[in-house]
Tab-separated table of C-alpha atoms and ligand atoms in Angstrom:
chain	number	residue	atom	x	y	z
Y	1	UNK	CA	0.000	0.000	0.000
Y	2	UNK	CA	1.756	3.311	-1.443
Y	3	UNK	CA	2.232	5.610	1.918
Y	4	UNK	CA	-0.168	8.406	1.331
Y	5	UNK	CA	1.477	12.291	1.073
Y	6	UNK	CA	0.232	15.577	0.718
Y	7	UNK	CA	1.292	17.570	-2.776
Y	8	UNK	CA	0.713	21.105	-3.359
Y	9	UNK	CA	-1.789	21.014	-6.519
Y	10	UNK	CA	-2.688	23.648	-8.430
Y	11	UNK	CA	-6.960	23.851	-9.118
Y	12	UNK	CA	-7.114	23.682	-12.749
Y	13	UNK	CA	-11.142	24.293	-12.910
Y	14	UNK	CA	-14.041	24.542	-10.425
Y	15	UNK	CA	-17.539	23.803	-11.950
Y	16	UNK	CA	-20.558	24.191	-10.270
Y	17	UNK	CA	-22.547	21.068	-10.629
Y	18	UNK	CA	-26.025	21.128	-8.689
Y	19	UNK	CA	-27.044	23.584	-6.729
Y	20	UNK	CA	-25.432	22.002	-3.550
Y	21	UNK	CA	-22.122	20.315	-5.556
Y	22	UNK	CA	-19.303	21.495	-7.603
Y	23	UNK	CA	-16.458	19.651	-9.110
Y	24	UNK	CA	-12.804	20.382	-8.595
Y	25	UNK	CA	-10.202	19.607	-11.267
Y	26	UNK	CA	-6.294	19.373	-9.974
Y	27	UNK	CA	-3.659	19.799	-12.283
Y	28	UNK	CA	-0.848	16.938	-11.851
Y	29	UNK	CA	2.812	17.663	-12.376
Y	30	UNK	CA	4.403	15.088	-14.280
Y	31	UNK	CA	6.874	14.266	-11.502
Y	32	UNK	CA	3.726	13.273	-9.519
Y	33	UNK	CA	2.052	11.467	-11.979
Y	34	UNK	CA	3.005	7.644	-10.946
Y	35	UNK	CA	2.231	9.473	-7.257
Y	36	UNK	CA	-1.361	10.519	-8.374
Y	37	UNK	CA	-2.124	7.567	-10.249
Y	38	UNK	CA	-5.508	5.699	-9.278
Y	39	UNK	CA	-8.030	3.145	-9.265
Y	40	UNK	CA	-11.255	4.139	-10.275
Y	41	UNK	CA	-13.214	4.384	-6.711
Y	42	UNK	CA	-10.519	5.792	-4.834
Y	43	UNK	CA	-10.517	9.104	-3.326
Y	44	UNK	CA	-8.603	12.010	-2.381
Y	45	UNK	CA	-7.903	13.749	0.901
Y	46	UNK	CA	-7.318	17.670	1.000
Y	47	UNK	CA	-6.341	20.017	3.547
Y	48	UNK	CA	-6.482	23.877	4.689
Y	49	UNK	CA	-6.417	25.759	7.266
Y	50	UNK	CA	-9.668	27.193	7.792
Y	51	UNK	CA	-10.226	29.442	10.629
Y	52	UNK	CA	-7.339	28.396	12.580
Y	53	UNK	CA	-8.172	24.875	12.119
Y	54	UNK	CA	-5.781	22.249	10.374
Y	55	UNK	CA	-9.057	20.712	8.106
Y	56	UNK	CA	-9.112	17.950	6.348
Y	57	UNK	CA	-11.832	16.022	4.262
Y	58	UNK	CA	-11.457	12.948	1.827
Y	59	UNK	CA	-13.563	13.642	-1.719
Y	60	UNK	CA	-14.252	10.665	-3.558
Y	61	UNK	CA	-12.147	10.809	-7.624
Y	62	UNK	CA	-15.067	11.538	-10.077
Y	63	UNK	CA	-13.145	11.842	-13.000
Y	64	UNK	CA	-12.168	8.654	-15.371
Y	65	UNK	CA	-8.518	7.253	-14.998
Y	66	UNK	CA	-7.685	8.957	-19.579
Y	67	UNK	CA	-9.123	12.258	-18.268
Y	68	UNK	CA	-6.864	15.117	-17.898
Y	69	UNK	CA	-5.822	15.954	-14.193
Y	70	UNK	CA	-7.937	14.841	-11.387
Y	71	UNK	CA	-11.421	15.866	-10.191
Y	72	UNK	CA	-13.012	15.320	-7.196
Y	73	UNK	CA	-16.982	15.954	-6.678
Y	74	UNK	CA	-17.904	18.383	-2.906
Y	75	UNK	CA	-21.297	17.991	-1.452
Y	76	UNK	CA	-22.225	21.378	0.487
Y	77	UNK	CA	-22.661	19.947	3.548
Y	78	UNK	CA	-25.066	22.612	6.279
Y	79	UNK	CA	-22.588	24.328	8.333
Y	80	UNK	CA	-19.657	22.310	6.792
Y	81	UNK	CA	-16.125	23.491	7.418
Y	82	UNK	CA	-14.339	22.562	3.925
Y	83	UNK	CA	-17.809	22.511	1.810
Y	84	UNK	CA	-18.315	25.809	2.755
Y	85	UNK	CA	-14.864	27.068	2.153
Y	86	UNK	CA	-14.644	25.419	-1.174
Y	87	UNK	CA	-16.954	27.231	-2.690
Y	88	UNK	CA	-14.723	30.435	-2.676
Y	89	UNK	CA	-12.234	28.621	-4.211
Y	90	UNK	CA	-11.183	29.561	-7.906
Y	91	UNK	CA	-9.093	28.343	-10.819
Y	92	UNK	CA	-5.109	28.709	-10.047
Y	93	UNK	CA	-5.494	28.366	-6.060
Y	94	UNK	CA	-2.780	26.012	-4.755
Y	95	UNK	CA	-4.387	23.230	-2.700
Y	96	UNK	CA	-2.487	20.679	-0.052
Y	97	UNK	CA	-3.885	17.688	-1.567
Y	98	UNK	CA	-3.076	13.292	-0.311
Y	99	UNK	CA	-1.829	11.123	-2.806
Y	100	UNK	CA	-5.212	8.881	-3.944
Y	101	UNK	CA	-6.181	6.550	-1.330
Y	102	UNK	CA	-9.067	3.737	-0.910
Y	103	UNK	CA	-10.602	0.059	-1.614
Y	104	UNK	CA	-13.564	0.535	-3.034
Y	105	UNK	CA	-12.436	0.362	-6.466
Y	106	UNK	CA	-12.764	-1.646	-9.660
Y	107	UNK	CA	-9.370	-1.898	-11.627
Y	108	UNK	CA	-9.780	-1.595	-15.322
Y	109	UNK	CA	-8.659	-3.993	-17.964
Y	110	UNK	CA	-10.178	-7.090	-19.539
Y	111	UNK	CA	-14.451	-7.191	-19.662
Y	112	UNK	CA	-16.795	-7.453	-17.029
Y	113	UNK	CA	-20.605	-6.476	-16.197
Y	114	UNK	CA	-21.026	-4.299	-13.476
Y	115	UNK	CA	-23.921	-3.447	-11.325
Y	116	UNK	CA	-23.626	0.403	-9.725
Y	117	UNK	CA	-26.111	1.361	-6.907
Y	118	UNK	CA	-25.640	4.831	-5.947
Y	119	UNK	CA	-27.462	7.298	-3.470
Y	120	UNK	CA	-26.806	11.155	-3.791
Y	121	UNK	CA	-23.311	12.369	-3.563
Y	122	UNK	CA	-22.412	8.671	-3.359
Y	123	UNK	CA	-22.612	8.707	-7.013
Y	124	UNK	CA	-18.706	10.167	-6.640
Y	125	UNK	CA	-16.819	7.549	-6.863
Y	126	UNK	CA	-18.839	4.792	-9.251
Y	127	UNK	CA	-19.055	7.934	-12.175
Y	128	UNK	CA	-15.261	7.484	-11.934
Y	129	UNK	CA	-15.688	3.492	-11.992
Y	130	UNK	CA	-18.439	3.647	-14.543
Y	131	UNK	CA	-16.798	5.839	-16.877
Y	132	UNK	CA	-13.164	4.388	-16.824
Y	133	UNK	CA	-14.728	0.960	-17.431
Y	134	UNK	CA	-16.858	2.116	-20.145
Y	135	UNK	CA	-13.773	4.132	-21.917
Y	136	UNK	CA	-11.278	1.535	-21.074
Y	137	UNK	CA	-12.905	-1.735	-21.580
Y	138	UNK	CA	-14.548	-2.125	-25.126
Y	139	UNK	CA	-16.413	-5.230	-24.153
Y	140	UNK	CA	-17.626	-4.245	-20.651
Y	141	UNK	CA	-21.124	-3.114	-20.186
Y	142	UNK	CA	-22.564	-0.783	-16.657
Y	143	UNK	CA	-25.724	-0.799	-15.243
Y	144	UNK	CA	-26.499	1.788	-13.036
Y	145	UNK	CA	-29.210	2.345	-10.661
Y	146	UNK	CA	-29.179	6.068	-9.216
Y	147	UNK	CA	-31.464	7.447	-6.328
Y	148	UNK	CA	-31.924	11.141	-5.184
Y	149	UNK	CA	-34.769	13.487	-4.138
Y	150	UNK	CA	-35.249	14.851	-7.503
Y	151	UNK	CA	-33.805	16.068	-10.695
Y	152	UNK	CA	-32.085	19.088	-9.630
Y	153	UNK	CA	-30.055	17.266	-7.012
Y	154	UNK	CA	-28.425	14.480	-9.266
Y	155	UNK	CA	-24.901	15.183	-9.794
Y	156	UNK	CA	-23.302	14.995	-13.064
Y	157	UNK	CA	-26.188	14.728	-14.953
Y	158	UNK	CA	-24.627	16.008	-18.224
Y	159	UNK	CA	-21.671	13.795	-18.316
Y	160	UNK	CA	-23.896	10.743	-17.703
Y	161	UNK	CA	-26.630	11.909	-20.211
Y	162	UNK	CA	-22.862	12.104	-22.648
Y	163	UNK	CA	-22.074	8.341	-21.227
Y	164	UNK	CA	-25.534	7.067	-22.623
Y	165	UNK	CA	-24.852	9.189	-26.055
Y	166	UNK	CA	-21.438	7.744	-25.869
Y	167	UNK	CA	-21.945	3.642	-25.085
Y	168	UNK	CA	-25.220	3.413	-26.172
Y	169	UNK	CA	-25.283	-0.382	-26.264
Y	170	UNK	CA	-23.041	-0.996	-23.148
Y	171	UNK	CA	-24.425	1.681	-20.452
Y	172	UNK	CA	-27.877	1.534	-19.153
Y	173	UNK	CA	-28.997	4.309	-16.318
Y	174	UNK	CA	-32.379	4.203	-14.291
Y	175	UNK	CA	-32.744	7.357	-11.884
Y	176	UNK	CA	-34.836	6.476	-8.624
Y	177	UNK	CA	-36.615	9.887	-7.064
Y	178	UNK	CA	-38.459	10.160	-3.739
Y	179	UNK	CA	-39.397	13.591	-4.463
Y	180	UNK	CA	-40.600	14.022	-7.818
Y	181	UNK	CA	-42.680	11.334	-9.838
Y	182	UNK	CA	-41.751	9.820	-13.095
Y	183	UNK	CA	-43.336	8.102	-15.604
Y	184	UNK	CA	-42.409	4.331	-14.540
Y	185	UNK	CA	-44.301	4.298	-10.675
Y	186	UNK	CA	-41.230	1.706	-9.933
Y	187	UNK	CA	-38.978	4.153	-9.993
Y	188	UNK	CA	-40.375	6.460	-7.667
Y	189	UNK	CA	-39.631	6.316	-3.453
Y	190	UNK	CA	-36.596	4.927	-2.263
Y	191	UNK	CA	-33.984	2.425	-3.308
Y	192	UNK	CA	-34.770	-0.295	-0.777
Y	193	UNK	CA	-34.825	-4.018	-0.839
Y	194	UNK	CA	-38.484	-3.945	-1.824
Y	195	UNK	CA	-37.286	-1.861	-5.091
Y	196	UNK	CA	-34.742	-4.221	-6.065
Y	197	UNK	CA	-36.194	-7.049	-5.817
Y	198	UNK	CA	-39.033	-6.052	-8.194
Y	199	UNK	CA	-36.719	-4.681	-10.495
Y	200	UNK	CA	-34.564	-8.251	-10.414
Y	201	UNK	CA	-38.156	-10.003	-10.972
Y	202	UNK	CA	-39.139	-7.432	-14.355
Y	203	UNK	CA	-35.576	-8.201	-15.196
Y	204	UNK	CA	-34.991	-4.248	-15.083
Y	205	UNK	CA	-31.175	-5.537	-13.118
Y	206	UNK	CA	-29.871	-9.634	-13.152
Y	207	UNK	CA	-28.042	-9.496	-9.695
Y	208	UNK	CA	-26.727	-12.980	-10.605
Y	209	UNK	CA	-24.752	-12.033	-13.977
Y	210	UNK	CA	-22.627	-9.421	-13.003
Y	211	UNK	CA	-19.330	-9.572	-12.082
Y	212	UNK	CA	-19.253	-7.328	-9.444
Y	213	UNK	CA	-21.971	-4.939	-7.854
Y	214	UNK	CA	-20.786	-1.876	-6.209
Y	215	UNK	CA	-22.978	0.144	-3.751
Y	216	UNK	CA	-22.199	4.001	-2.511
Y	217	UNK	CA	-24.373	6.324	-0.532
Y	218	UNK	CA	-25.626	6.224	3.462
Y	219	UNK	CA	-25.684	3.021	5.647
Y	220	UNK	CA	-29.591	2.402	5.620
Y	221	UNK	CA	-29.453	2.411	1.283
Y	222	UNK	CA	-25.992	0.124	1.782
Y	223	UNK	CA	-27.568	-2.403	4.036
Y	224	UNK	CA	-30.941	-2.909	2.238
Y	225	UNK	CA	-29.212	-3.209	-0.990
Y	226	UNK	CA	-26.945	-5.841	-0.015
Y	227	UNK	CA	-29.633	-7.556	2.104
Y	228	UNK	CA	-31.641	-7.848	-1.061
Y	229	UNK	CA	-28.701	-8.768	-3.226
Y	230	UNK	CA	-27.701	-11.176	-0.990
Y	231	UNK	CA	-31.276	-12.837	-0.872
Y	232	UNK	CA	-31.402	-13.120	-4.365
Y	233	UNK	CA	-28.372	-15.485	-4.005
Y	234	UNK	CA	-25.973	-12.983	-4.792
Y	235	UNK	CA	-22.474	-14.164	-2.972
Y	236	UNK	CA	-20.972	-11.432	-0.431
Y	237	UNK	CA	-17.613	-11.527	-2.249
Y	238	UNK	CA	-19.440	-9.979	-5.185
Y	239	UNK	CA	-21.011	-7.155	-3.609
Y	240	UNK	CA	-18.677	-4.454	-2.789
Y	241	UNK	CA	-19.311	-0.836	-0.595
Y	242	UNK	CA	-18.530	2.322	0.420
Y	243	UNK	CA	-20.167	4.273	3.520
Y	244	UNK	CA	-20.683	7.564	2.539
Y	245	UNK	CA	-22.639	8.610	6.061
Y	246	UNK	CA	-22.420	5.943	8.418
Y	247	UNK	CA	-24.954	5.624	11.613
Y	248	UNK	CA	-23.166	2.642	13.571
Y	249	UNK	CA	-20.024	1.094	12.952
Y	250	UNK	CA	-19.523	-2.051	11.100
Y	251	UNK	CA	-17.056	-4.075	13.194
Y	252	UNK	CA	-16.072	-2.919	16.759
Y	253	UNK	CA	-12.860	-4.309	18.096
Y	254	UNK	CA	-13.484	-6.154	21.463
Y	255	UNK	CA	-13.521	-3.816	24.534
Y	256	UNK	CA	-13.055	-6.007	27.093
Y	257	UNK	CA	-12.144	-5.242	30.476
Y	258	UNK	CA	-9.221	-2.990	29.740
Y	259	UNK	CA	-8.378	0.789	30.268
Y	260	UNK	CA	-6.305	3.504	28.799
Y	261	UNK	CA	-3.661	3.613	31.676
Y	262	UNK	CA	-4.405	6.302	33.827
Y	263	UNK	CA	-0.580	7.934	33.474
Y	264	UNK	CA	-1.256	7.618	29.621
Y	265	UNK	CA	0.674	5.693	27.396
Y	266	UNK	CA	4.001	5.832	25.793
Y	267	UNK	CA	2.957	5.018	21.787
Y	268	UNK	CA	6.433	4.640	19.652
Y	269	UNK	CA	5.129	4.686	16.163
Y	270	UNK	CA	7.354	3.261	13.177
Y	271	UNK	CA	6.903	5.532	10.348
Y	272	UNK	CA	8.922	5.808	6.808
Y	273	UNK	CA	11.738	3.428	8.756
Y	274	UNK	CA	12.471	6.038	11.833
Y	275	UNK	CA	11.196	5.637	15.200
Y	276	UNK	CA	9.643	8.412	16.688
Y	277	UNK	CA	7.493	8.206	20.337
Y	278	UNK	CA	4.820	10.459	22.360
Y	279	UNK	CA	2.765	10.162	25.152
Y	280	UNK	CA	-0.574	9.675	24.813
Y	281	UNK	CA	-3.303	10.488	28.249
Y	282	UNK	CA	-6.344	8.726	28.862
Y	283	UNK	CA	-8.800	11.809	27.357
Y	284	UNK	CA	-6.493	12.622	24.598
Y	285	UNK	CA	-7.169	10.816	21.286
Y	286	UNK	CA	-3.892	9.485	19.558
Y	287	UNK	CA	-3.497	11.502	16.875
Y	288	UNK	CA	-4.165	14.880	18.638
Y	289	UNK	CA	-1.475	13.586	21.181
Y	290	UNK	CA	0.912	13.596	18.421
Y	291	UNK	CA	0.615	16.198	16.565
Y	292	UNK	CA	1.219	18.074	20.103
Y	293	UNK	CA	4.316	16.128	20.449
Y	294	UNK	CA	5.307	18.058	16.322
Y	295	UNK	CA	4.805	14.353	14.742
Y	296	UNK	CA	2.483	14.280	12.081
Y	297	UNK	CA	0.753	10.879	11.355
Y	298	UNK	CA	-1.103	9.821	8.266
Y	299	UNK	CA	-4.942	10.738	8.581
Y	300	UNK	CA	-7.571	11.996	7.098
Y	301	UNK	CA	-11.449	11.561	8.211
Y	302	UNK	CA	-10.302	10.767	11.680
Y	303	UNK	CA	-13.448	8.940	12.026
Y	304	UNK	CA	-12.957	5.829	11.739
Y	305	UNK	CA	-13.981	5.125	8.111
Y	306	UNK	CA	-11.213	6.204	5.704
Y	307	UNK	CA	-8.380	3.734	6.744
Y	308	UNK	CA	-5.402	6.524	6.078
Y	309	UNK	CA	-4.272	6.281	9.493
Y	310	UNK	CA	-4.073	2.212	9.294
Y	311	UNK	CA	-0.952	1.153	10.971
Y	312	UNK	CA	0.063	-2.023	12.431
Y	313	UNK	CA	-0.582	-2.762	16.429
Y	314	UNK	CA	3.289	-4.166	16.833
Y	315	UNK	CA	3.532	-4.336	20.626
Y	316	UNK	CA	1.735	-3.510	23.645
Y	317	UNK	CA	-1.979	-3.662	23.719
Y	318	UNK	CA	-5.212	-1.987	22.694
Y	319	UNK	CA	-8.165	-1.993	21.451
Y	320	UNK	CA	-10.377	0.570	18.700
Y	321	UNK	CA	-13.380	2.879	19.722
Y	322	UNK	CA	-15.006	2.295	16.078
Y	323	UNK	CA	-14.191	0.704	12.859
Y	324	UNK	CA	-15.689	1.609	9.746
Y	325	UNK	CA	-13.459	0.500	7.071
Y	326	UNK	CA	-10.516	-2.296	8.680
Y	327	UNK	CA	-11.958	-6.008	7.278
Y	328	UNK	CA	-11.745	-8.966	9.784
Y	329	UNK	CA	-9.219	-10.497	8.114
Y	330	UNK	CA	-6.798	-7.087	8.557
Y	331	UNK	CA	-8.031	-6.994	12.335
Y	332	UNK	CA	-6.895	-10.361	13.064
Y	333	UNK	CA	-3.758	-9.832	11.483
Y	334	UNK	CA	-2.953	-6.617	14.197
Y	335	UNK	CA	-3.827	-3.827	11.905
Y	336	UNK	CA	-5.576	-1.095	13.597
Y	337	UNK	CA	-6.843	2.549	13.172
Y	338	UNK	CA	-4.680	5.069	14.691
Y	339	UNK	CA	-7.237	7.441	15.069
Y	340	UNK	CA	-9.277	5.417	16.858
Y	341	UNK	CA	-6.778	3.322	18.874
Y	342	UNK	CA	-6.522	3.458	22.579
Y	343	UNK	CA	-3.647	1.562	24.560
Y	344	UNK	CA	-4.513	-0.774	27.107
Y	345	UNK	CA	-1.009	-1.073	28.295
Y	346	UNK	CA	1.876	1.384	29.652
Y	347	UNK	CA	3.767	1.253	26.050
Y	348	UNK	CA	2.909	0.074	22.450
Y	349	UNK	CA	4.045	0.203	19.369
Y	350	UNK	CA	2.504	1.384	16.020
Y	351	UNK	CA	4.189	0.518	12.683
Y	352	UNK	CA	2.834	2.622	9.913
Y	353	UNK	CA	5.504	0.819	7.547
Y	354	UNK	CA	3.533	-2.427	8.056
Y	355	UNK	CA	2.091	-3.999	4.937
N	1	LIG	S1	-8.178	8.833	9.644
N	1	LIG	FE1	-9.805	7.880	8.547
N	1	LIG	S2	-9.951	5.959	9.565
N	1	LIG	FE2	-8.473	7.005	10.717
């Protein structure tokens, strides 16, 4: 996994979108091309200092993998720190912006039939899968099913309406609306299990024939869509997610018994192959603790869902708050989220290196 930086990128366009979205393009240098390279799905982080603050916020990559630059699609979010500042943002402002990170992606060569369920601003990253795999696999054909309150909220209209000019036979789009009715009554309401279903049965979607199905948007919309999925015999390893405004986590690491010691913690974290080490007290989280102690650690939503701060529990003991993003099988192995890591004994040790 590449070790995610920040680069100082230049903003090459902003376009409003909706209403409530725009779309930033980066310029990348050539010396940070292999740096900015990505899967389609994968996102960005970016950073400023807004009102004091050190801010930072992870956009999901809209833009295909051939298109010029990089663009990222922001959600005005009420009362949101970086939404809110980015819409004063103009063309030639110099952004601090992380190296593409994420695993929800879909990585483009040979042919395969996807399934994309998307909900609002979730839409992000599966325009980036669905147009990369429709411009960079000839044989491959998308469906995609997209929900939103009505037609003035759905973002990138235009460039999908182009996609359906574009791969006529190979791209298929159905918008779902809650707030405004359309012609077919099916696709009005919500994109629940109740939905799908009925569209599998008018054989509107085939769950069963695509290689891959890839859901985006909030937790209620991910869970009913995979419950249905699943119930129409669709194996787990096939369905693929990404929480775009999670209510509980997904996995919690055990809690136990054990406390943060009450003299804090001594954490020694392993990063690019030098040791560095803080203390850490009981109602400080970890990576406020070091950024007081002038080390700065890889992070981004701080939240729990991103996986940026992922580092490897080496020594000591601990155990995570919430987990949004680490699989079991990275768990087991001692891989933890620093931002959400507290120590359950006097020292441990953190290695960011750890692959
Ligand atoms: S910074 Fe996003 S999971 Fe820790």
């Amino acid at each position: 996994m590449a070790k995610p930086r920040f680069h100082d990128l230049i903003i090459n366009s902003v376009r409003q979108d909706t209403s409530e979205s725009l779309e930033l393009n980066f310029t990348v240098p050539a010396e940070l091309a292999d740096e900015f390279a990505f899967t389609p799905g994968q996102y960005l982080t970016v950073r400023a200092e807004i009102n004091g603050e050190d801010v930072r916020r992870s956009y999901s990559i809209c833009s295909s993998v051939g298109a010029v630059g990089i663009s990222v699609g922001v959600k005005r979010i009420a009362g949101g720190a970086f939404s809110g500042f980015a819409t004063g943002l103009k063309c030639g402002d110099l952004m601090s912006v992380m190296s593409p990170q994420g695993r929800f992606t879909a990585k483009i060569g040979g042919t395969h039939h996807y399934l994309l369920l998307a909900a609002g601003s979730g839409v992000t990253p599966i325009k980036s899968i669905a147009q990369s795999v429709l411009e960079g696999e000839p044989d491959s054909t998308v469906t995609l099913c997209y929900a939103n309150r009505n037609t003035q909220s759905v973002m990138f209209r235009q460039a999908f309406d182009d996609l359906k000019d574009q791969f006529l036979t190979r791209f298929s789009m159905t918008h779902i609306m809650d707030e405004e009715a359309q012609d077919v009554s099916l696709f009005n309401g919500r994109m629940d299990a109740e939905k799908l279903n009925t569209m599998a049965i008018r054989g509107l979607i085939t769950p069963l024939e695509y290689d891959a199905i890839y859901i985006c948007g909030p937790q209620p919309m991910i869970e009913a869509a995979s419950e249905a999925l699943a119930s129409l015999g669709v194996d787990k390893d096939r369905i693929k997610f990404e929480l775009f405004t999670p209510s509980t986590p997904l996995q919690i690491a055990s809690t136990k018994e054990q406390k943060i010691p009450l003299k804090g913690a001594l954490i020694q974290v392993i990063l690019d192959g030098a040791t560095r080490s803080f203390r850490m007290m009981p109602d400080q989280p970890l990576l406020d603790a070091a950024t007081q102690s002038g080390l700065e650690l890889p992070y981004s939503c701080a939240n729990g869902m991103c996986a940026t701060c992922r580092c490897k529990l080496a020594d000591g003991k601990g155990n995570m708050v919430q987990n949004f993003s680490l699989e079991a099988w990275e768990m087991d192995k001692g891989f933890v989220l620093a931002c959400q890591f507290q120590p359950h004994s006097k020292t441990v040790v953190l290695d960011f290196d750890a692959v």
